[in-house]
């Protein structure tokens, strides 16, 4: 992509930003003019397109990534008295979805350089759950920043222990085979504003298990059953052999996690450009990799090698103390230069709610990653000149110290 004119390069660069184009807007306007604002034909169309994009056989769309995680956990029968393993380095939603089922969370440590759950930290978390008298029934590996976990290795361990794998793929939609759910029961995506594609707020669960998909579709709308063939009550549901025209029934508690047609219209338009948006993310990441190399070891990219990636975030590891600064001062200095950054994430075992529930824990990998991580701007509309501007600002902060 060509460089932007000088006047454009001075704009504020957030750490992430949606790409909404004229065709997206036209698709939403058309949906608004249609007969359906809530659940209509575009929900199924969006689900089919999402399944095709990820290589899954089924996709269940809902109104947030959090709802997607909750639906997947519910459809795995996770419940009170059981436990699920969650890497400590993730967004609140991964663990909260487990708590929303009544099950307990067992936090696993992560690799200090990638922030990912590894086979070693997974096995250690299973052992620690067992030592604490908890039976882990599920685990939710997180593809942090878009880096793809070693799923085949995690799946092998999960199988040995009878654990269901539910991928938190909220960062990982891209051309990287994430979502095909070949090594897991399901993968959960977010289509929140700053994700790979957006519906404003939204989420999708992909799976190869059609019974699980059906259950999630029921749970997304109050646990309601509308198909006469599935009615359990003959006397309430039928007039003779004819189903009552008003009748629906509920056999288990569900939620309103429905996504409206208006948002699916946007999602469908966005999915059509996923390849282009992802390719630009990958290009920007490669440019950062190259331009940041001279700033090592004070600043270095989170190591990714040639492993598959979703490039949701571009995270760097900064040795703030070697630079004689703090992360807050560093972030504020960048902000003064018009550059937004964010921390993904404070480990969840340090959150007051979880600390109170499970006591103080030490997870050194997660804490080491947290101490150094910083997400710098990455979004498809960035120009090469924007990337250079970010790296130059980082270089100035490094040289201030070495001067
Ligand atoms: C790793 C991860 N999991 C889950 C979620 C929840 O997604 P949503 O915000 O769509 O509920 C997010 C959203 O930022 C996330 O980053």
mmCIF file of C-alpha atoms in Angstrom, residues 34-385:
data_model
loop_
_atom_site.group_PDB
_atom_site.id
_atom_site.type_symbol
_atom_site.label_atom_id
_atom_site.label_comp_id
_atom_site.label_asym_id
_atom_site.label_seq_id
_atom_site.Cartn_x
_atom_site.Cartn_y
_atom_site.Cartn_z
ATOM 1 C CA UNK A 34 -36.307 -5.182 4.714
ATOM 2 C CA UNK A 35 -39.067 -6.926 6.667
ATOM 3 C CA UNK A 36 -36.693 -8.216 9.318
ATOM 4 C CA UNK A 37 -34.811 -6.238 11.933
ATOM 5 C CA UNK A 38 -34.334 -9.050 14.427
ATOM 6 C CA UNK A 39 -33.995 -12.716 13.424
ATOM 7 C CA UNK A 40 -34.552 -13.041 9.685
ATOM 8 C CA UNK A 41 -32.949 -14.760 6.704
ATOM 9 C CA UNK A 42 -29.595 -12.989 7.107
ATOM 10 C CA UNK A 43 -28.787 -14.824 10.344
ATOM 11 C CA UNK A 44 -28.616 -18.191 8.578
ATOM 12 C CA UNK A 45 -26.812 -16.631 5.622
ATOM 13 C CA UNK A 46 -24.202 -15.120 7.935
ATOM 14 C CA UNK A 47 -23.813 -18.448 9.741
ATOM 15 C CA UNK A 48 -23.309 -20.311 6.451
ATOM 16 C CA UNK A 49 -20.751 -17.756 5.233
ATOM 17 C CA UNK A 50 -18.912 -17.861 8.563
ATOM 18 C CA UNK A 51 -18.787 -21.670 8.533
ATOM 19 C CA UNK A 52 -17.417 -21.556 4.981
ATOM 20 C CA UNK A 53 -14.783 -18.955 5.957
ATOM 21 C CA UNK A 54 -13.511 -21.033 8.876
ATOM 22 C CA UNK A 55 -13.900 -24.536 7.467
ATOM 23 C CA UNK A 56 -16.418 -25.583 10.125
ATOM 24 C CA UNK A 57 -19.589 -27.466 9.274
ATOM 25 C CA UNK A 58 -21.745 -25.391 11.633
ATOM 26 C CA UNK A 59 -21.719 -21.795 12.820
ATOM 27 C CA UNK A 60 -24.072 -20.350 15.433
ATOM 28 C CA UNK A 61 -24.217 -16.566 15.489
ATOM 29 C CA UNK A 62 -25.088 -14.656 18.650
ATOM 30 C CA UNK A 63 -24.810 -11.158 20.068
ATOM 31 C CA UNK A 64 -21.284 -11.177 21.559
ATOM 32 C CA UNK A 65 -18.121 -13.213 21.889
ATOM 33 C CA UNK A 66 -18.984 -13.567 25.572
ATOM 34 C CA UNK A 67 -22.354 -15.080 24.635
ATOM 35 C CA UNK A 68 -20.538 -17.393 22.189
ATOM 36 C CA UNK A 69 -18.272 -18.641 24.992
ATOM 37 C CA UNK A 70 -21.217 -19.016 27.370
ATOM 38 C CA UNK A 71 -23.270 -20.960 24.793
ATOM 39 C CA UNK A 72 -20.345 -23.291 24.060
ATOM 40 C CA UNK A 73 -19.782 -23.876 27.787
ATOM 41 C CA UNK A 74 -23.501 -24.537 28.390
ATOM 42 C CA UNK A 75 -23.739 -26.894 25.422
ATOM 43 C CA UNK A 76 -20.763 -28.796 26.862
ATOM 44 C CA UNK A 77 -22.853 -29.290 30.022
ATOM 45 C CA UNK A 78 -20.382 -27.389 32.152
ATOM 46 C CA UNK A 79 -22.073 -26.681 35.475
ATOM 47 C CA UNK A 80 -21.779 -26.034 39.179
ATOM 48 C CA UNK A 81 -19.550 -28.565 40.931
ATOM 49 C CA UNK A 82 -17.236 -28.808 37.917
ATOM 50 C CA UNK A 83 -14.253 -26.784 36.758
ATOM 51 C CA UNK A 84 -12.754 -25.439 33.563
ATOM 52 C CA UNK A 85 -9.158 -24.494 32.851
ATOM 53 C CA UNK A 86 -8.595 -20.985 31.540
ATOM 54 C CA UNK A 87 -5.227 -19.399 30.766
ATOM 55 C CA UNK A 88 -4.687 -16.476 33.127
ATOM 56 C CA UNK A 89 -3.646 -14.196 30.267
ATOM 57 C CA UNK A 90 -6.932 -13.372 28.564
ATOM 58 C CA UNK A 91 -9.896 -11.029 28.570
ATOM 59 C CA UNK A 92 -12.382 -11.281 31.434
ATOM 60 C CA UNK A 93 -14.979 -12.983 29.204
ATOM 61 C CA UNK A 94 -13.116 -16.301 28.899
ATOM 62 C CA UNK A 95 -13.249 -16.954 32.626
ATOM 63 C CA UNK A 96 -16.559 -15.198 33.198
ATOM 64 C CA UNK A 97 -18.297 -17.508 30.687
ATOM 65 C CA UNK A 98 -17.218 -20.431 32.885
ATOM 66 C CA UNK A 99 -18.471 -18.754 36.059
ATOM 67 C CA UNK A 100 -21.781 -17.962 34.323
ATOM 68 C CA UNK A 101 -22.433 -21.714 34.135
ATOM 69 C CA UNK A 102 -21.760 -22.040 37.880
ATOM 70 C CA UNK A 103 -18.515 -23.964 37.308
ATOM 71 C CA UNK A 104 -15.220 -22.901 38.891
ATOM 72 C CA UNK A 105 -12.221 -21.530 36.991
ATOM 73 C CA UNK A 106 -8.755 -23.013 37.353
ATOM 74 C CA UNK A 107 -6.218 -20.548 35.997
ATOM 75 C CA UNK A 108 -3.379 -22.007 33.973
ATOM 76 C CA UNK A 109 -0.041 -20.273 33.576
ATOM 77 C CA UNK A 110 1.165 -19.268 30.106
ATOM 78 C CA UNK A 111 4.420 -18.970 28.209
ATOM 79 C CA UNK A 112 6.173 -15.783 29.424
ATOM 80 C CA UNK A 113 7.070 -14.668 25.881
ATOM 81 C CA UNK A 114 3.900 -15.507 23.924
ATOM 82 C CA UNK A 115 1.270 -15.402 26.662
ATOM 83 C CA UNK A 116 -0.144 -18.685 25.314
ATOM 84 C CA UNK A 117 -1.327 -21.788 27.127
ATOM 85 C CA UNK A 118 1.257 -24.510 26.410
ATOM 86 C CA UNK A 119 1.056 -28.300 26.809
ATOM 87 C CA UNK A 120 3.248 -27.942 29.927
ATOM 88 C CA UNK A 121 1.182 -25.220 31.596
ATOM 89 C CA UNK A 122 -2.025 -27.060 30.635
ATOM 90 C CA UNK A 123 -0.805 -30.306 32.228
ATOM 91 C CA UNK A 124 0.307 -28.389 35.339
ATOM 92 C CA UNK A 125 -3.133 -26.752 35.647
ATOM 93 C CA UNK A 126 -4.880 -30.132 35.366
ATOM 94 C CA UNK A 127 -2.645 -31.477 38.137
ATOM 95 C CA UNK A 128 -3.294 -28.456 40.326
ATOM 96 C CA UNK A 129 -7.076 -28.716 39.779
ATOM 97 C CA UNK A 130 -6.977 -32.374 40.787
ATOM 98 C CA UNK A 131 -4.862 -31.546 43.868
ATOM 99 C CA UNK A 132 -7.508 -29.018 44.839
ATOM 100 C CA UNK A 133 -10.224 -31.684 44.570
ATOM 101 C CA UNK A 134 -11.678 -30.238 41.343
ATOM 102 C CA UNK A 135 -12.497 -32.251 38.249
ATOM 103 C CA UNK A 136 -11.725 -30.211 35.157
ATOM 104 C CA UNK A 137 -14.392 -30.908 32.567
ATOM 105 C CA UNK A 138 -13.462 -28.278 29.977
ATOM 106 C CA UNK A 139 -10.544 -26.063 28.963
ATOM 107 C CA UNK A 140 -10.601 -22.823 27.001
ATOM 108 C CA UNK A 141 -7.293 -22.201 25.232
ATOM 109 C CA UNK A 142 -7.043 -18.604 23.994
ATOM 110 C CA UNK A 143 -5.397 -17.659 20.697
ATOM 111 C CA UNK A 144 -4.017 -14.489 22.277
ATOM 112 C CA UNK A 145 -3.351 -11.603 19.850
ATOM 113 C CA UNK A 146 -4.196 -14.033 17.031
ATOM 114 C CA UNK A 147 -1.310 -16.430 17.753
ATOM 115 C CA UNK A 148 -2.633 -19.934 17.324
ATOM 116 C CA UNK A 149 -2.119 -22.303 20.275
ATOM 117 C CA UNK A 150 -0.601 -25.734 19.709
ATOM 118 C CA UNK A 151 -4.048 -27.331 19.497
ATOM 119 C CA UNK A 152 -3.004 -30.857 18.454
ATOM 120 C CA UNK A 153 -0.769 -31.106 21.544
ATOM 121 C CA UNK A 154 -3.410 -29.571 23.836
ATOM 122 C CA UNK A 155 -6.066 -31.884 22.369
ATOM 123 C CA UNK A 156 -3.936 -34.939 23.122
ATOM 124 C CA UNK A 157 -3.662 -33.978 26.787
ATOM 125 C CA UNK A 158 -7.352 -33.064 26.935
ATOM 126 C CA UNK A 159 -8.318 -36.444 25.537
ATOM 127 C CA UNK A 160 -6.194 -38.275 28.119
ATOM 128 C CA UNK A 161 -8.086 -36.459 30.885
ATOM 129 C CA UNK A 162 -11.594 -36.462 29.381
ATOM 130 C CA UNK A 163 -11.533 -32.673 29.001
ATOM 131 C CA UNK A 164 -13.599 -30.841 26.349
ATOM 132 C CA UNK A 165 -11.649 -28.168 24.465
ATOM 133 C CA UNK A 166 -13.459 -24.937 23.647
ATOM 134 C CA UNK A 167 -11.250 -22.493 21.769
ATOM 135 C CA UNK A 168 -11.441 -18.816 22.594
ATOM 136 C CA UNK A 169 -10.760 -17.690 19.036
ATOM 137 C CA UNK A 170 -12.002 -14.127 19.579
ATOM 138 C CA UNK A 171 -8.595 -12.810 18.380
ATOM 139 C CA UNK A 172 -8.005 -15.324 15.656
ATOM 140 C CA UNK A 173 -10.374 -14.988 12.712
ATOM 141 C CA UNK A 174 -8.190 -14.988 9.611
ATOM 142 C CA UNK A 175 -6.846 -17.247 6.925
ATOM 143 C CA UNK A 176 -5.208 -19.614 9.391
ATOM 144 C CA UNK A 177 -7.568 -22.621 9.779
ATOM 145 C CA UNK A 178 -8.806 -21.410 13.153
ATOM 146 C CA UNK A 179 -12.462 -22.267 13.597
ATOM 147 C CA UNK A 180 -12.490 -25.544 11.698
ATOM 148 C CA UNK A 181 -12.718 -27.119 15.188
ATOM 149 C CA UNK A 182 -10.756 -30.198 14.138
ATOM 150 C CA UNK A 183 -9.030 -30.443 17.516
ATOM 151 C CA UNK A 184 -11.750 -28.985 19.709
ATOM 152 C CA UNK A 185 -15.478 -29.238 20.324
ATOM 153 C CA UNK A 186 -16.008 -25.632 19.253
ATOM 154 C CA UNK A 187 -14.310 -22.320 18.559
ATOM 155 C CA UNK A 188 -15.758 -19.022 19.784
ATOM 156 C CA UNK A 189 -15.338 -15.753 17.904
ATOM 157 C CA UNK A 190 -16.148 -12.144 18.633
ATOM 158 C CA UNK A 191 -17.253 -9.689 15.964
ATOM 159 C CA UNK A 192 -16.885 -6.706 18.290
ATOM 160 C CA UNK A 193 -15.881 -3.438 16.625
ATOM 161 C CA UNK A 194 -12.110 -3.902 16.643
ATOM 162 C CA UNK A 195 -11.967 -7.577 15.672
ATOM 163 C CA UNK A 196 -10.971 -9.025 12.251
ATOM 164 C CA UNK A 197 -14.490 -8.368 10.961
ATOM 165 C CA UNK A 198 -17.183 -6.525 12.820
ATOM 166 C CA UNK A 199 -20.919 -6.519 13.411
ATOM 167 C CA UNK A 200 -20.524 -3.778 16.049
ATOM 168 C CA UNK A 201 -21.183 -6.298 18.811
ATOM 169 C CA UNK A 202 -21.555 -9.962 17.992
ATOM 170 C CA UNK A 203 -20.160 -13.453 18.250
ATOM 171 C CA UNK A 204 -20.118 -16.816 16.508
ATOM 172 C CA UNK A 205 -19.474 -20.372 17.668
ATOM 173 C CA UNK A 206 -18.163 -22.801 15.056
ATOM 174 C CA UNK A 207 -18.278 -26.555 15.499
ATOM 175 C CA UNK A 208 -18.440 -29.816 13.590
ATOM 176 C CA UNK A 209 -21.015 -31.203 16.028
ATOM 177 C CA UNK A 210 -24.524 -30.593 14.678
ATOM 178 C CA UNK A 211 -26.256 -31.662 17.927
ATOM 179 C CA UNK A 212 -24.145 -29.136 19.847
ATOM 180 C CA UNK A 213 -24.996 -26.455 17.271
ATOM 181 C CA UNK A 214 -28.726 -27.207 17.599
ATOM 182 C CA UNK A 215 -28.526 -26.969 21.376
ATOM 183 C CA UNK A 216 -26.702 -23.622 21.166
ATOM 184 C CA UNK A 217 -29.390 -22.324 18.770
ATOM 185 C CA UNK A 218 -32.026 -23.244 21.356
ATOM 186 C CA UNK A 219 -30.068 -21.762 24.259
ATOM 187 C CA UNK A 220 -29.553 -18.520 22.325
ATOM 188 C CA UNK A 221 -33.310 -17.942 22.380
ATOM 189 C CA UNK A 222 -34.620 -18.894 25.817
ATOM 190 C CA UNK A 223 -34.264 -22.641 25.294
ATOM 191 C CA UNK A 224 -37.319 -22.453 23.038
ATOM 192 C CA UNK A 225 -38.364 -25.347 20.786
ATOM 193 C CA UNK A 226 -40.656 -24.499 17.840
ATOM 194 C CA UNK A 227 -40.472 -27.704 15.778
ATOM 195 C CA UNK A 228 -43.576 -29.843 16.459
ATOM 196 C CA UNK A 229 -41.483 -32.994 16.012
ATOM 197 C CA UNK A 230 -39.458 -31.938 19.080
ATOM 198 C CA UNK A 231 -42.393 -31.085 21.373
ATOM 199 C CA UNK A 232 -42.376 -33.151 24.543
ATOM 200 C CA UNK A 233 -45.950 -32.301 25.580
ATOM 201 C CA UNK A 234 -48.709 -33.784 23.419
ATOM 202 C CA UNK A 235 -51.595 -32.321 25.407
ATOM 203 C CA UNK A 236 -50.240 -28.739 25.370
ATOM 204 C CA UNK A 237 -48.697 -28.822 21.902
ATOM 205 C CA UNK A 238 -51.361 -30.466 19.761
ATOM 206 C CA UNK A 239 -55.014 -30.238 18.814
ATOM 207 C CA UNK A 240 -55.590 -33.830 17.823
ATOM 208 C CA UNK A 241 -52.814 -34.569 15.386
ATOM 209 C CA UNK A 242 -52.293 -30.915 14.420
ATOM 210 C CA UNK A 243 -49.683 -28.830 16.285
ATOM 211 C CA UNK A 244 -51.163 -25.758 17.957
ATOM 212 C CA UNK A 245 -50.228 -22.752 15.792
ATOM 213 C CA UNK A 246 -49.123 -20.553 18.740
ATOM 214 C CA UNK A 247 -47.262 -23.215 20.614
ATOM 215 C CA UNK A 248 -43.604 -23.374 21.562
ATOM 216 C CA UNK A 249 -42.054 -24.996 24.559
ATOM 217 C CA UNK A 250 -39.058 -24.710 26.833
ATOM 218 C CA UNK A 251 -37.333 -27.617 28.535
ATOM 219 C CA UNK A 252 -34.177 -25.895 29.785
ATOM 220 C CA UNK A 253 -33.288 -22.349 30.709
ATOM 221 C CA UNK A 254 -31.896 -20.236 27.892
ATOM 222 C CA UNK A 255 -30.971 -16.618 27.195
ATOM 223 C CA UNK A 256 -31.664 -13.904 24.682
ATOM 224 C CA UNK A 257 -28.357 -14.064 22.839
ATOM 225 C CA UNK A 258 -29.888 -13.450 19.395
ATOM 226 C CA UNK A 259 -28.059 -11.351 16.823
ATOM 227 C CA UNK A 260 -30.300 -9.161 14.658
ATOM 228 C CA UNK A 261 -30.479 -9.308 10.855
ATOM 229 C CA UNK A 262 -29.179 -5.708 10.700
ATOM 230 C CA UNK A 263 -25.888 -6.838 12.228
ATOM 231 C CA UNK A 264 -25.719 -10.001 10.123
ATOM 232 C CA UNK A 265 -26.011 -7.794 7.020
ATOM 233 C CA UNK A 266 -22.888 -5.983 8.171
ATOM 234 C CA UNK A 267 -21.189 -9.288 9.042
ATOM 235 C CA UNK A 268 -21.905 -10.718 5.585
ATOM 236 C CA UNK A 269 -20.464 -7.663 3.854
ATOM 237 C CA UNK A 270 -17.434 -7.765 6.144
ATOM 238 C CA UNK A 271 -16.806 -11.479 5.572
ATOM 239 C CA UNK A 272 -16.498 -10.833 1.862
ATOM 240 C CA UNK A 273 -13.456 -8.674 2.539
ATOM 241 C CA UNK A 274 -11.881 -10.818 5.263
ATOM 242 C CA UNK A 275 -9.113 -11.985 2.900
ATOM 243 C CA UNK A 276 -8.148 -8.431 1.948
ATOM 244 C CA UNK A 277 -8.315 -7.108 5.524
ATOM 245 C CA UNK A 278 -6.308 -10.045 6.833
ATOM 246 C CA UNK A 279 -3.683 -9.696 4.088
ATOM 247 C CA UNK A 280 -3.166 -6.046 5.034
ATOM 248 C CA UNK A 281 -2.865 -6.937 8.730
ATOM 249 C CA UNK A 282 -0.211 -9.504 7.834
ATOM 250 C CA UNK A 283 1.669 -6.961 5.705
ATOM 251 C CA UNK A 284 1.678 -4.410 8.517
ATOM 252 C CA UNK A 285 2.899 -7.042 10.983
ATOM 253 C CA UNK A 286 5.757 -7.986 8.638
ATOM 254 C CA UNK A 287 6.721 -4.322 8.302
ATOM 255 C CA UNK A 288 6.711 -3.891 12.099
ATOM 256 C CA UNK A 289 8.834 -7.052 12.455
ATOM 257 C CA UNK A 290 11.434 -5.590 10.096
ATOM 258 C CA UNK A 291 11.447 -2.013 11.422
ATOM 259 C CA UNK A 292 11.482 -3.020 15.091
ATOM 260 C CA UNK A 293 14.496 -5.334 14.770
ATOM 261 C CA UNK A 294 17.092 -2.609 15.582
ATOM 262 C CA UNK A 295 15.277 -1.755 18.860
ATOM 263 C CA UNK A 296 15.899 -5.198 20.349
ATOM 264 C CA UNK A 297 16.422 -6.147 23.158
ATOM 265 C CA UNK A 298 14.768 -3.104 24.812
ATOM 266 C CA UNK A 299 11.738 -3.568 22.580
ATOM 267 C CA UNK A 300 10.945 -6.722 20.656
ATOM 268 C CA UNK A 301 7.868 -8.184 19.036
ATOM 269 C CA UNK A 302 6.129 -11.055 20.799
ATOM 270 C CA UNK A 303 7.918 -13.943 19.059
ATOM 271 C CA UNK A 304 5.706 -15.626 16.477
ATOM 272 C CA UNK A 305 8.049 -17.384 14.060
ATOM 273 C CA UNK A 306 6.166 -18.710 11.064
ATOM 274 C CA UNK A 307 3.273 -20.150 13.103
ATOM 275 C CA UNK A 308 -0.285 -19.366 11.918
ATOM 276 C CA UNK A 309 -1.585 -16.064 13.231
ATOM 277 C CA UNK A 310 -4.771 -13.999 13.097
ATOM 278 C CA UNK A 311 -2.973 -10.651 13.514
ATOM 279 C CA UNK A 312 -5.724 -9.188 15.666
ATOM 280 C CA UNK A 313 -3.135 -7.332 17.740
ATOM 281 C CA UNK A 314 0.520 -6.469 17.288
ATOM 282 C CA UNK A 315 2.072 -6.891 20.726
ATOM 283 C CA UNK A 316 5.591 -5.927 21.730
ATOM 284 C CA UNK A 317 7.549 -6.825 24.837
ATOM 285 C CA UNK A 318 9.169 -3.785 26.431
ATOM 286 C CA UNK A 319 11.811 -3.828 29.154
ATOM 287 C CA UNK A 320 10.418 -0.735 30.876
ATOM 288 C CA UNK A 321 12.850 -0.778 33.796
ATOM 289 C CA UNK A 322 15.892 -1.073 31.486
ATOM 290 C CA UNK A 323 14.483 1.999 29.737
ATOM 291 C CA UNK A 324 14.294 3.749 33.123
ATOM 292 C CA UNK A 325 10.565 4.271 32.821
ATOM 293 C CA UNK A 326 7.223 2.758 33.721
ATOM 294 C CA UNK A 327 4.588 1.436 31.358
ATOM 295 C CA UNK A 328 2.218 4.269 32.295
ATOM 296 C CA UNK A 329 4.845 6.937 31.461
ATOM 297 C CA UNK A 330 5.744 5.104 28.254
ATOM 298 C CA UNK A 331 2.098 4.895 27.141
ATOM 299 C CA UNK A 332 1.493 8.545 28.015
ATOM 300 C CA UNK A 333 4.568 9.641 26.028
ATOM 301 C CA UNK A 334 3.279 7.729 22.986
ATOM 302 C CA UNK A 335 -0.196 9.196 23.418
ATOM 303 C CA UNK A 336 1.344 12.706 23.315
ATOM 304 C CA UNK A 337 2.711 11.730 19.902
ATOM 305 C CA UNK A 338 -0.767 10.674 18.777
ATOM 306 C CA UNK A 339 -0.185 6.958 19.202
ATOM 307 C CA UNK A 340 -2.645 4.793 21.118
ATOM 308 C CA UNK A 341 -1.529 1.629 22.884
ATOM 309 C CA UNK A 342 -3.207 -0.886 25.183
ATOM 310 C CA UNK A 343 -2.321 -3.713 27.543
ATOM 311 C CA UNK A 344 -3.724 -7.147 26.678
ATOM 312 C CA UNK A 345 -4.141 -8.206 29.484
ATOM 313 C CA UNK A 346 -3.738 -7.966 33.239
ATOM 314 C CA UNK A 347 -3.779 -11.662 34.251
ATOM 315 C CA UNK A 348 -7.181 -12.664 35.535
ATOM 316 C CA UNK A 349 -5.916 -14.261 38.750
ATOM 317 C CA UNK A 350 -4.980 -10.700 39.807
ATOM 318 C CA UNK A 351 -8.524 -9.355 39.281
ATOM 319 C CA UNK A 352 -10.136 -8.609 42.672
ATOM 320 C CA UNK A 353 -13.135 -10.889 41.983
ATOM 321 C CA UNK A 354 -10.973 -13.884 41.173
ATOM 322 C CA UNK A 355 -8.403 -13.108 43.894
ATOM 323 C CA UNK A 356 -11.194 -13.026 46.427
ATOM 324 C CA UNK A 357 -12.734 -16.252 45.123
ATOM 325 C CA UNK A 358 -9.579 -18.323 44.688
ATOM 326 C CA UNK A 359 -7.032 -16.566 46.925
ATOM 327 C CA UNK A 360 -3.663 -15.127 45.966
ATOM 328 C CA UNK A 361 -1.894 -17.162 43.301
ATOM 329 C CA UNK A 362 1.471 -16.847 41.596
ATOM 330 C CA UNK A 363 1.527 -17.567 37.885
ATOM 331 C CA UNK A 364 5.013 -16.396 36.905
ATOM 332 C CA UNK A 365 4.651 -16.868 33.140
ATOM 333 C CA UNK A 366 1.497 -14.730 32.997
ATOM 334 C CA UNK A 367 2.982 -12.105 35.318
ATOM 335 C CA UNK A 368 6.221 -11.885 33.302
ATOM 336 C CA UNK A 369 4.288 -11.501 30.044
ATOM 337 C CA UNK A 370 2.010 -8.875 31.617
ATOM 338 C CA UNK A 371 4.941 -6.869 32.974
ATOM 339 C CA UNK A 372 6.285 -6.303 29.450
ATOM 340 C CA UNK A 373 3.415 -6.486 26.950
ATOM 341 C CA UNK A 374 2.059 -3.552 24.992
ATOM 342 C CA UNK A 375 -0.201 -3.587 21.921
ATOM 343 C CA UNK A 376 0.748 -0.959 19.347
ATOM 344 C CA UNK A 377 -1.491 0.232 16.476
ATOM 345 C CA UNK A 378 -2.555 -2.433 13.991
ATOM 346 C CA UNK A 379 -5.557 -2.026 11.722
ATOM 347 C CA UNK A 380 -6.034 -2.547 7.989
ATOM 348 C CA UNK A 381 -6.410 1.150 7.092
ATOM 349 C CA UNK A 382 -2.927 1.978 8.421
ATOM 350 C CA UNK A 383 -0.463 3.186 5.819
ATOM 351 C CA UNK A 384 3.151 2.111 5.758
ATOM 352 C CA UNK A 385 4.002 5.665 6.865
#
